mmCIF file of C-alpha atoms and ligand atoms in Angstrom:
data_model
loop_
_atom_site.group_PDB
_atom_site.id
_atom_site.type_symbol
_atom_site.label_atom_id
_atom_site.label_comp_id
_atom_site.label_asym_id
_atom_site.label_seq_id
_atom_site.Cartn_x
_atom_site.Cartn_y
_atom_site.Cartn_z
ATOM 1 C CA MET A 7 -6.586 22.958 17.977
ATOM 2 C CA SER A 8 -10.266 22.154 18.892
ATOM 3 C CA ASN A 9 -9.582 18.554 17.556
ATOM 4 C CA LEU A 10 -6.422 18.288 19.672
ATOM 5 C CA ARG A 11 -8.391 19.123 22.753
ATOM 6 C CA ASN A 12 -10.311 15.888 22.420
ATOM 7 C CA VAL A 13 -7.107 13.727 22.196
ATOM 8 C CA SER A 14 -6.006 12.222 25.479
ATOM 9 C CA PHE A 15 -2.659 13.327 26.827
ATOM 10 C CA ASN A 16 -1.267 9.726 26.504
ATOM 11 C CA ASP A 17 -2.271 9.479 22.765
ATOM 12 C CA LEU A 18 -0.842 12.831 22.059
ATOM 13 C CA PHE A 19 2.337 12.153 23.714
ATOM 14 C CA ALA A 20 2.773 8.760 21.969
ATOM 15 C CA GLU A 21 2.102 10.536 18.557
ATOM 16 C CA VAL A 22 4.718 13.324 19.349
ATOM 17 C CA LYS A 23 7.162 10.665 20.404
ATOM 18 C CA ARG A 24 6.635 8.604 17.286
ATOM 19 C CA ARG A 25 7.236 11.756 15.121
ATOM 20 C CA TYR A 26 10.346 12.634 17.105
ATOM 21 C CA GLU A 27 11.820 9.142 16.486
ATOM 22 C CA CYS A 28 11.071 9.649 12.757
ATOM 23 C CA THR A 29 13.390 12.464 12.698
ATOM 24 C CA LYS A 30 16.242 10.187 13.494
ATOM 25 C CA ARG A 31 15.507 8.143 10.334
ATOM 26 C CA PRO A 32 16.180 9.289 6.714
ATOM 27 C CA ALA A 33 13.391 10.816 4.827
ATOM 28 C CA MET A 34 12.435 8.452 2.128
ATOM 29 C CA ASN A 35 10.129 7.864 -0.837
ATOM 30 C CA VAL A 36 9.166 4.220 -1.157
ATOM 31 C CA ILE A 37 7.204 2.067 -3.654
ATOM 32 C CA MET A 38 5.556 -1.204 -2.810
ATOM 33 C CA ILE A 39 5.114 -3.751 -5.739
ATOM 34 C CA GLY A 40 3.752 -7.202 -5.408
ATOM 35 C CA PRO A 41 0.833 -9.252 -6.763
ATOM 36 C CA PRO A 42 -2.653 -9.211 -5.110
ATOM 37 C CA GLY A 43 -2.548 -10.569 -1.673
ATOM 38 C CA SER A 44 1.221 -10.381 -1.296
ATOM 39 C CA GLY A 45 1.075 -8.207 1.830
ATOM 40 C CA LYS A 46 1.376 -4.644 0.746
ATOM 41 C CA GLY A 47 -1.747 -3.369 2.589
ATOM 42 C CA THR A 48 -0.786 -5.398 5.704
ATOM 43 C CA GLN A 49 2.832 -3.930 5.893
ATOM 44 C CA GLY A 50 2.004 -0.378 4.696
ATOM 45 C CA PRO A 51 0.564 1.124 7.798
ATOM 46 C CA LYS A 52 3.660 0.068 9.862
ATOM 47 C CA ILE A 53 6.027 1.472 7.187
ATOM 48 C CA LYS A 54 4.088 4.609 7.117
ATOM 49 C CA ASP A 55 4.270 4.957 10.900
ATOM 50 C CA ASP A 56 7.959 4.044 11.082
ATOM 51 C CA LEU A 57 9.007 6.585 8.404
ATOM 52 C CA CYS A 58 6.486 9.293 9.011
ATOM 53 C CA VAL A 59 5.480 9.387 5.431
ATOM 54 C CA CYS A 60 1.992 9.531 3.904
ATOM 55 C CA HIS A 61 0.604 6.187 2.501
ATOM 56 C CA LEU A 62 -0.928 6.654 -0.877
ATOM 57 C CA ALA A 63 -2.771 3.418 -1.752
ATOM 58 C CA THR A 64 -4.611 3.692 -5.148
ATOM 59 C CA GLY A 65 -6.658 0.736 -4.452
ATOM 60 C CA ASP A 66 -8.050 2.207 -1.111
ATOM 61 C CA MET A 67 -8.523 5.651 -2.745
ATOM 62 C CA LEU A 68 -10.520 4.066 -5.640
ATOM 63 C CA ARG A 69 -12.656 1.876 -3.251
ATOM 64 C CA GLU A 70 -13.418 5.077 -1.279
ATOM 65 C CA ALA A 71 -14.496 6.840 -4.462
ATOM 66 C CA VAL A 72 -16.733 3.856 -5.273
ATOM 67 C CA ALA A 73 -18.366 3.900 -1.713
ATOM 68 C CA LYS A 74 -18.990 7.564 -2.107
ATOM 69 C CA GLY A 75 -20.440 7.281 -5.528
ATOM 70 C CA THR A 76 -18.264 9.978 -7.037
ATOM 71 C CA GLU A 77 -17.768 10.225 -10.805
ATOM 72 C CA LEU A 78 -14.396 8.488 -10.394
ATOM 73 C CA GLY A 79 -16.048 5.731 -8.338
ATOM 74 C CA LYS A 80 -18.748 5.265 -11.141
ATOM 75 C CA GLN A 81 -16.046 4.882 -13.775
ATOM 76 C CA ALA A 82 -13.832 2.465 -11.663
ATOM 77 C CA GLY A 83 -16.359 0.334 -9.811
ATOM 78 C CA ASP A 84 -17.201 -2.373 -12.515
ATOM 79 C CA ILE A 85 -13.661 -2.433 -13.724
ATOM 80 C CA MET A 86 -12.309 -3.177 -10.275
ATOM 81 C CA LYS A 87 -14.841 -5.775 -9.598
ATOM 82 C CA ARG A 88 -13.739 -7.735 -12.666
ATOM 83 C CA GLY A 89 -10.192 -7.463 -11.648
ATOM 84 C CA ASP A 90 -9.006 -5.213 -14.544
ATOM 85 C CA LEU A 91 -6.890 -2.193 -14.342
ATOM 86 C CA VAL A 92 -8.418 1.274 -14.076
ATOM 87 C CA PRO A 93 -7.195 3.505 -16.944
ATOM 88 C CA ASP A 94 -3.856 5.204 -16.344
ATOM 89 C CA GLU A 95 -5.067 8.657 -16.432
ATOM 90 C CA LEU A 96 -7.513 8.120 -13.540
ATOM 91 C CA VAL A 97 -4.905 6.729 -11.196
ATOM 92 C CA ILE A 98 -2.210 9.141 -12.224
ATOM 93 C CA GLY A 99 -4.742 11.917 -11.241
ATOM 94 C CA LEU A 100 -5.152 10.540 -7.874
ATOM 95 C CA ILE A 101 -1.433 10.552 -7.067
ATOM 96 C CA GLU A 102 -0.831 14.022 -8.560
ATOM 97 C CA ASN A 103 -3.683 15.400 -6.379
ATOM 98 C CA ASN A 104 -2.278 14.010 -3.274
ATOM 99 C CA LEU A 105 1.546 14.312 -3.564
ATOM 100 C CA SER A 106 1.499 17.773 -2.221
ATOM 101 C CA ASN A 107 -0.420 16.991 1.008
ATOM 102 C CA PRO A 108 1.283 18.232 4.139
ATOM 103 C CA GLU A 109 1.322 14.596 5.399
ATOM 104 C CA CYS A 110 3.729 13.726 2.458
ATOM 105 C CA GLU A 111 6.330 16.381 3.539
ATOM 106 C CA ARG A 112 8.676 13.803 4.805
ATOM 107 C CA GLY A 113 8.136 11.391 2.017
ATOM 108 C CA VAL A 114 5.649 9.058 0.416
ATOM 109 C CA LEU A 115 4.753 5.344 0.483
ATOM 110 C CA LEU A 116 3.220 4.449 -2.814
ATOM 111 C CA ASP A 117 1.108 1.255 -2.520
ATOM 112 C CA GLY A 118 -0.202 -0.256 -5.717
ATOM 113 C CA PHE A 119 1.184 2.593 -7.891
ATOM 114 C CA PRO A 120 2.819 2.495 -10.429
ATOM 115 C CA ARG A 121 1.426 -0.601 -12.062
ATOM 116 C CA THR A 122 2.164 0.065 -15.725
ATOM 117 C CA ALA A 123 5.075 1.504 -17.796
ATOM 118 C CA VAL A 124 2.969 4.656 -18.464
ATOM 119 C CA GLN A 125 2.353 5.150 -14.688
ATOM 120 C CA ALA A 126 6.022 4.582 -13.911
ATOM 121 C CA GLU A 127 7.123 7.165 -16.602
ATOM 122 C CA LYS A 128 4.573 9.719 -15.289
ATOM 123 C CA LEU A 129 5.802 9.197 -11.768
ATOM 124 C CA ASP A 130 9.246 9.928 -12.824
ATOM 125 C CA GLN A 131 8.122 13.173 -14.366
ATOM 126 C CA MET A 132 6.038 14.202 -11.172
ATOM 127 C CA PHE A 133 9.144 13.451 -8.992
ATOM 128 C CA VAL A 134 11.529 15.351 -11.214
ATOM 129 C CA SER A 135 9.183 18.371 -11.084
ATOM 130 C CA LYS A 136 9.022 18.241 -7.346
ATOM 131 C CA GLN A 137 12.735 17.500 -6.940
ATOM 132 C CA MET A 138 12.023 14.194 -5.282
ATOM 133 C CA SER A 139 13.706 10.829 -5.850
ATOM 134 C CA ILE A 140 12.584 7.218 -5.501
ATOM 135 C CA ASP A 141 14.689 5.725 -2.598
ATOM 136 C CA ARG A 142 13.478 2.244 -2.423
ATOM 137 C CA VAL A 143 11.178 -0.110 -4.426
ATOM 138 C CA LEU A 144 10.115 -2.998 -2.291
ATOM 139 C CA GLU A 145 9.210 -6.155 -4.272
ATOM 140 C CA PHE A 146 6.900 -8.567 -2.391
ATOM 141 C CA ALA A 147 8.035 -11.867 -3.965
ATOM 142 C CA VAL A 148 5.442 -14.493 -2.981
ATOM 143 C CA ASP A 149 4.654 -18.058 -3.852
ATOM 144 C CA GLU A 150 1.410 -17.720 -5.926
ATOM 145 C CA ASP A 151 -0.068 -20.970 -4.468
ATOM 146 C CA VAL A 152 -0.762 -19.029 -1.205
ATOM 147 C CA LEU A 153 -2.767 -16.069 -2.748
ATOM 148 C CA GLY A 154 -6.126 -17.747 -3.158
ATOM 149 C CA GLU A 155 -6.342 -18.525 0.608
ATOM 150 C CA ARG A 156 -5.088 -15.051 1.590
ATOM 151 C CA ILE A 157 -7.535 -13.410 -0.698
ATOM 152 C CA GLU A 158 -10.634 -15.436 0.306
ATOM 153 C CA GLY A 159 -9.914 -14.890 4.019
ATOM 154 C CA ARG A 160 -9.193 -11.189 3.765
ATOM 155 C CA ARG A 161 -11.424 -8.650 5.579
ATOM 156 C CA ILE A 162 -10.835 -5.056 5.346
ATOM 157 C CA HIS A 163 -11.787 -1.898 7.279
ATOM 158 C CA GLN A 164 -13.273 0.280 4.321
ATOM 159 C CA ALA A 165 -12.402 3.695 5.757
ATOM 160 C CA SER A 166 -8.757 3.118 6.692
ATOM 161 C CA GLY A 167 -7.915 0.255 4.259
ATOM 162 C CA ARG A 168 -6.596 -1.874 7.345
ATOM 163 C CA SER A 169 -6.357 -5.373 6.216
ATOM 164 C CA TYR A 170 -7.070 -8.483 8.375
ATOM 165 C CA HIS A 171 -7.227 -12.299 7.610
ATOM 166 C CA LEU A 172 -9.698 -14.812 9.336
ATOM 167 C CA LYS A 173 -6.834 -17.195 10.009
ATOM 168 C CA PHE A 174 -3.437 -15.390 9.453
ATOM 169 C CA ASN A 175 -4.170 -12.058 11.031
ATOM 170 C CA PRO A 176 -7.594 -12.016 12.804
ATOM 171 C CA PRO A 177 -9.078 -8.862 14.389
ATOM 172 C CA LYS A 178 -9.262 -8.732 18.233
ATOM 173 C CA VAL A 179 -12.984 -8.965 17.998
ATOM 174 C CA GLU A 180 -14.529 -10.959 15.227
ATOM 175 C CA GLY A 181 -15.824 -8.910 12.277
ATOM 176 C CA LYS A 182 -14.581 -5.566 13.896
ATOM 177 C CA ASP A 183 -11.766 -3.187 13.123
ATOM 178 C CA ASP A 184 -9.212 -3.119 16.046
ATOM 179 C CA ALA A 185 -8.998 0.690 16.080
ATOM 180 C CA THR A 186 -12.613 1.808 15.583
ATOM 181 C CA GLY A 187 -14.811 -1.175 16.254
ATOM 182 C CA GLU A 188 -16.493 -0.635 12.908
ATOM 183 C CA PRO A 189 -17.510 -3.596 10.776
ATOM 184 C CA LEU A 190 -15.070 -5.321 8.410
ATOM 185 C CA MET A 191 -15.940 -6.122 4.843
ATOM 186 C CA HIS A 192 -15.076 -8.618 2.084
ATOM 187 C CA ARG A 193 -13.805 -6.944 -1.009
ATOM 188 C CA LYS A 194 -15.987 -7.523 -4.190
ATOM 189 C CA ASP A 195 -12.789 -8.337 -6.232
ATOM 190 C CA ASP A 196 -11.600 -10.933 -3.621
ATOM 191 C CA THR A 197 -12.842 -13.926 -5.670
ATOM 192 C CA ARG A 198 -10.757 -16.645 -7.330
ATOM 193 C CA GLU A 199 -12.138 -15.482 -10.728
ATOM 194 C CA ALA A 200 -11.001 -11.848 -10.308
ATOM 195 C CA LEU A 201 -7.732 -12.971 -8.710
ATOM 196 C CA GLY A 202 -6.943 -14.811 -12.018
ATOM 197 C CA LYS A 203 -7.366 -11.526 -13.893
ATOM 198 C CA ARG A 204 -5.446 -9.524 -11.421
ATOM 199 C CA MET A 205 -2.611 -12.018 -11.582
ATOM 200 C CA ALA A 206 -2.613 -11.878 -15.367
ATOM 201 C CA SER A 207 -2.258 -8.070 -15.336
ATOM 202 C CA TYR A 208 0.408 -8.275 -12.709
ATOM 203 C CA HIS A 209 2.460 -10.420 -14.892
ATOM 204 C CA ARG A 210 1.708 -8.582 -18.106
ATOM 205 C CA ASP A 211 1.683 -4.872 -16.979
ATOM 206 C CA THR A 212 3.460 -4.656 -13.563
ATOM 207 C CA LYS A 213 6.282 -7.096 -13.527
ATOM 208 C CA PRO A 214 8.183 -5.386 -16.478
ATOM 209 C CA ILE A 215 8.482 -2.184 -14.489
ATOM 210 C CA LEU A 216 10.491 -4.085 -11.857
ATOM 211 C CA ASP A 217 13.393 -4.360 -14.481
ATOM 212 C CA TYR A 218 13.402 -0.662 -14.764
ATOM 213 C CA TYR A 219 13.840 -0.085 -11.054
ATOM 214 C CA ARG A 220 16.267 -2.974 -10.790
ATOM 215 C CA GLN A 221 18.457 -1.178 -13.424
ATOM 216 C CA HIS A 222 18.341 1.993 -11.227
ATOM 217 C CA GLY A 223 19.675 0.076 -8.267
ATOM 218 C CA ASN A 224 16.807 0.915 -5.835
ATOM 219 C CA LEU A 225 14.877 -2.394 -6.046
ATOM 220 C CA ARG A 226 14.848 -4.671 -2.956
ATOM 221 C CA THR A 227 13.148 -8.126 -3.316
ATOM 222 C CA PHE A 228 12.252 -10.241 -0.380
ATOM 223 C CA ASN A 229 10.385 -13.320 0.563
ATOM 224 C CA ALA A 230 6.637 -12.238 1.294
ATOM 225 C CA THR A 231 5.434 -15.834 1.521
ATOM 226 C CA ALA A 232 6.892 -15.860 5.118
ATOM 227 C CA PRO A 233 4.794 -15.004 8.169
ATOM 228 C CA ILE A 234 3.751 -11.461 8.666
ATOM 229 C CA LYS A 235 6.326 -10.732 11.313
ATOM 230 C CA GLU A 236 9.163 -12.099 9.475
ATOM 231 C CA VAL A 237 8.179 -9.976 6.388
ATOM 232 C CA GLU A 238 8.350 -6.839 8.799
ATOM 233 C CA GLY A 239 12.079 -7.861 9.424
ATOM 234 C CA HIS A 240 12.819 -8.222 5.752
ATOM 235 C CA ILE A 241 11.362 -4.819 5.110
ATOM 236 C CA GLU A 242 13.372 -3.145 7.832
ATOM 237 C CA LYS A 243 16.530 -4.598 6.204
ATOM 238 C CA ALA A 244 15.330 -3.561 2.790
ATOM 239 C CA LEU A 245 14.715 0.011 3.956
ATOM 240 C CA TYR A 246 17.773 0.576 6.025
ATOM 241 C CA SER A 247 20.635 -1.536 4.650
ATOM 242 C CA ASN A 248 22.191 -1.132 1.278
ATOM 243 C CA MET A 249 22.230 -4.898 0.512
ATOM 244 C CA ILE A 250 19.793 -7.630 1.390
HETATM 245 P P1 LIG B 12 -5.292 -2.903 -4.722
HETATM 246 O O1 LIG B 12 -6.261 -2.589 -3.719
HETATM 247 O O2 LIG B 12 -4.137 -2.201 -4.946
HETATM 248 O O3 LIG B 12 -5.169 -4.349 -4.879
HETATM 249 P P2 LIG B 12 -3.989 -5.385 -5.165
HETATM 250 O O4 LIG B 12 -2.717 -4.710 -5.664
HETATM 251 O O5 LIG B 12 -4.537 -6.458 -5.985
HETATM 252 O O6 LIG B 12 -3.481 -5.860 -3.843
HETATM 253 P P3 LIG B 12 -4.271 -6.271 -2.725
HETATM 254 O O7 LIG B 12 -4.876 -5.195 -1.830
HETATM 255 O O8 LIG B 12 -5.309 -7.402 -3.145
HETATM 256 O O9 LIG B 12 -3.198 -7.150 -1.852
HETATM 257 P P4 LIG B 12 -2.163 -6.632 -0.649
HETATM 258 O O10 LIG B 12 -0.738 -6.886 -1.277
HETATM 259 O O11 LIG B 12 -2.418 -5.340 -0.237
HETATM 260 O O12 LIG B 12 -2.458 -7.828 0.307
HETATM 261 P P5 LIG B 12 -2.879 -7.495 1.887
HETATM 262 O O13 LIG B 12 -1.799 -6.964 2.735
HETATM 263 O O14 LIG B 12 -4.240 -7.046 2.000
HETATM 264 O O15 LIG B 12 -6.153 -2.705 -6.214
HETATM 265 C C1 LIG B 12 -7.482 -3.149 -6.402
HETATM 266 C C2 LIG B 12 -7.908 -2.766 -7.747
HETATM 267 O O16 LIG B 12 -7.885 -1.300 -7.969
HETATM 268 C C3 LIG B 12 -7.050 -3.322 -8.908
HETATM 269 O O17 LIG B 12 -7.381 -4.591 -9.304
HETATM 270 C C4 LIG B 12 -7.386 -2.222 -10.062
HETATM 271 O O18 LIG B 12 -8.596 -2.416 -10.588
HETATM 272 C C5 LIG B 12 -7.431 -0.912 -9.213
HETATM 273 N N1 LIG B 12 -6.124 -0.189 -9.078
HETATM 274 C C6 LIG B 12 -5.499 0.063 -7.957
HETATM 275 N N2 LIG B 12 -4.353 0.592 -8.235
HETATM 276 C C7 LIG B 12 -4.316 0.708 -9.643
HETATM 277 C C8 LIG B 12 -3.338 1.274 -10.578
HETATM 278 N N3 LIG B 12 -2.312 1.903 -10.095
HETATM 279 N N4 LIG B 12 -3.631 1.305 -11.906
HETATM 280 C C9 LIG B 12 -4.737 0.724 -12.344
HETATM 281 N N5 LIG B 12 -5.807 0.138 -11.494
HETATM 282 C C10 LIG B 12 -5.556 0.205 -10.122
HETATM 283 O O19 LIG B 12 -2.923 -9.097 2.217
HETATM 284 C C11 LIG B 12 -3.920 -10.010 1.722
HETATM 285 C C12 LIG B 12 -4.326 -11.032 2.781
HETATM 286 O O20 LIG B 12 -3.252 -11.845 3.233
HETATM 287 C C13 LIG B 12 -4.780 -10.277 4.134
HETATM 288 O O21 LIG B 12 -6.020 -10.948 4.601
HETATM 289 C C14 LIG B 12 -3.680 -10.338 5.083
HETATM 290 O O22 LIG B 12 -4.052 -10.407 6.377
HETATM 291 C C15 LIG B 12 -2.975 -11.537 4.656
HETATM 292 N N6 LIG B 12 -1.494 -11.594 4.732
HETATM 293 C C16 LIG B 12 -0.768 -10.614 4.378
HETATM 294 N N7 LIG B 12 0.646 -10.915 4.526
HETATM 295 C C17 LIG B 12 0.552 -12.083 5.000
HETATM 296 C C18 LIG B 12 1.614 -13.050 5.329
HETATM 297 N N8 LIG B 12 2.927 -12.727 5.273
HETATM 298 N N9 LIG B 12 1.186 -14.273 5.750
HETATM 299 C C19 LIG B 12 -0.031 -14.678 5.848
HETATM 300 N N10 LIG B 12 -1.105 -13.904 5.447
HETATM 301 C C20 LIG B 12 -0.780 -12.601 5.035
#
């Protein structure tokens, strides 16, 4: 309550209205899958707000652990910088620990998880035990030629994971996060060299799990090379209509 007293009436009303609007939409569990730079982190906050679900982004959680210097961060930091995948058990633990958060009551938006067959199997088990189901898997299909420029121009707000681009999605004030005014940073793995490794692991480890979801009929694939606003439209269709 004491926190709420510090929130302006207008902000509080807008939040209540947003949550009320969510009650008219179906509760959903959604997975975003796409190569590095395909737009998951850009679209995630809007999907989260539209559906009133929690946004569990393993990359953001790992970067937070690295920044705080936790045991997990010490194990993951160098692996991430190289562009390799962090061991399955570490990321599975992150998801397991967060799935029961009150914020996840209406559903969950998974960003960057699962990324391997082992993670996909474990997720199925977690969902079965919680009587949850995967309603949509969104595949960000992107022309790989655009990814280098997207990665090099990306700037992020470390605390929230909000993603900007110097050319395609600049912040209102150069170098500052729109919501907090805090400085933006360039990710250590946003280099052409690490991108090569991340793409290789996307093709080797992650793409095969798309077939698994395709067979289950909940995969929706759309053109993520399009401008950001257009991709938003593709996602709305993918979420709310049965065919795209
Ligand atoms: P993670 O943080 O998940 O990185 P990623 O999957 O490689 O994805 P990115 O964050 O690079 O891309 P994005 O799709 O979010 O793109 P964005 O929207 O920012 O993982 C980082 C590392 O953590 C991994 O390499 C691994 O080491 C580890 N890790 C994480 N999860 C793991 C797991 N499950 N298992 C094992 N290891 C794990 O967009 C990019 C840029 O393009 C931005 O600047 C944006 O403004 C711009 N942009 C976005 N959309 C458009 C558009 N339509 N047009 C023009 N510009 C656009």
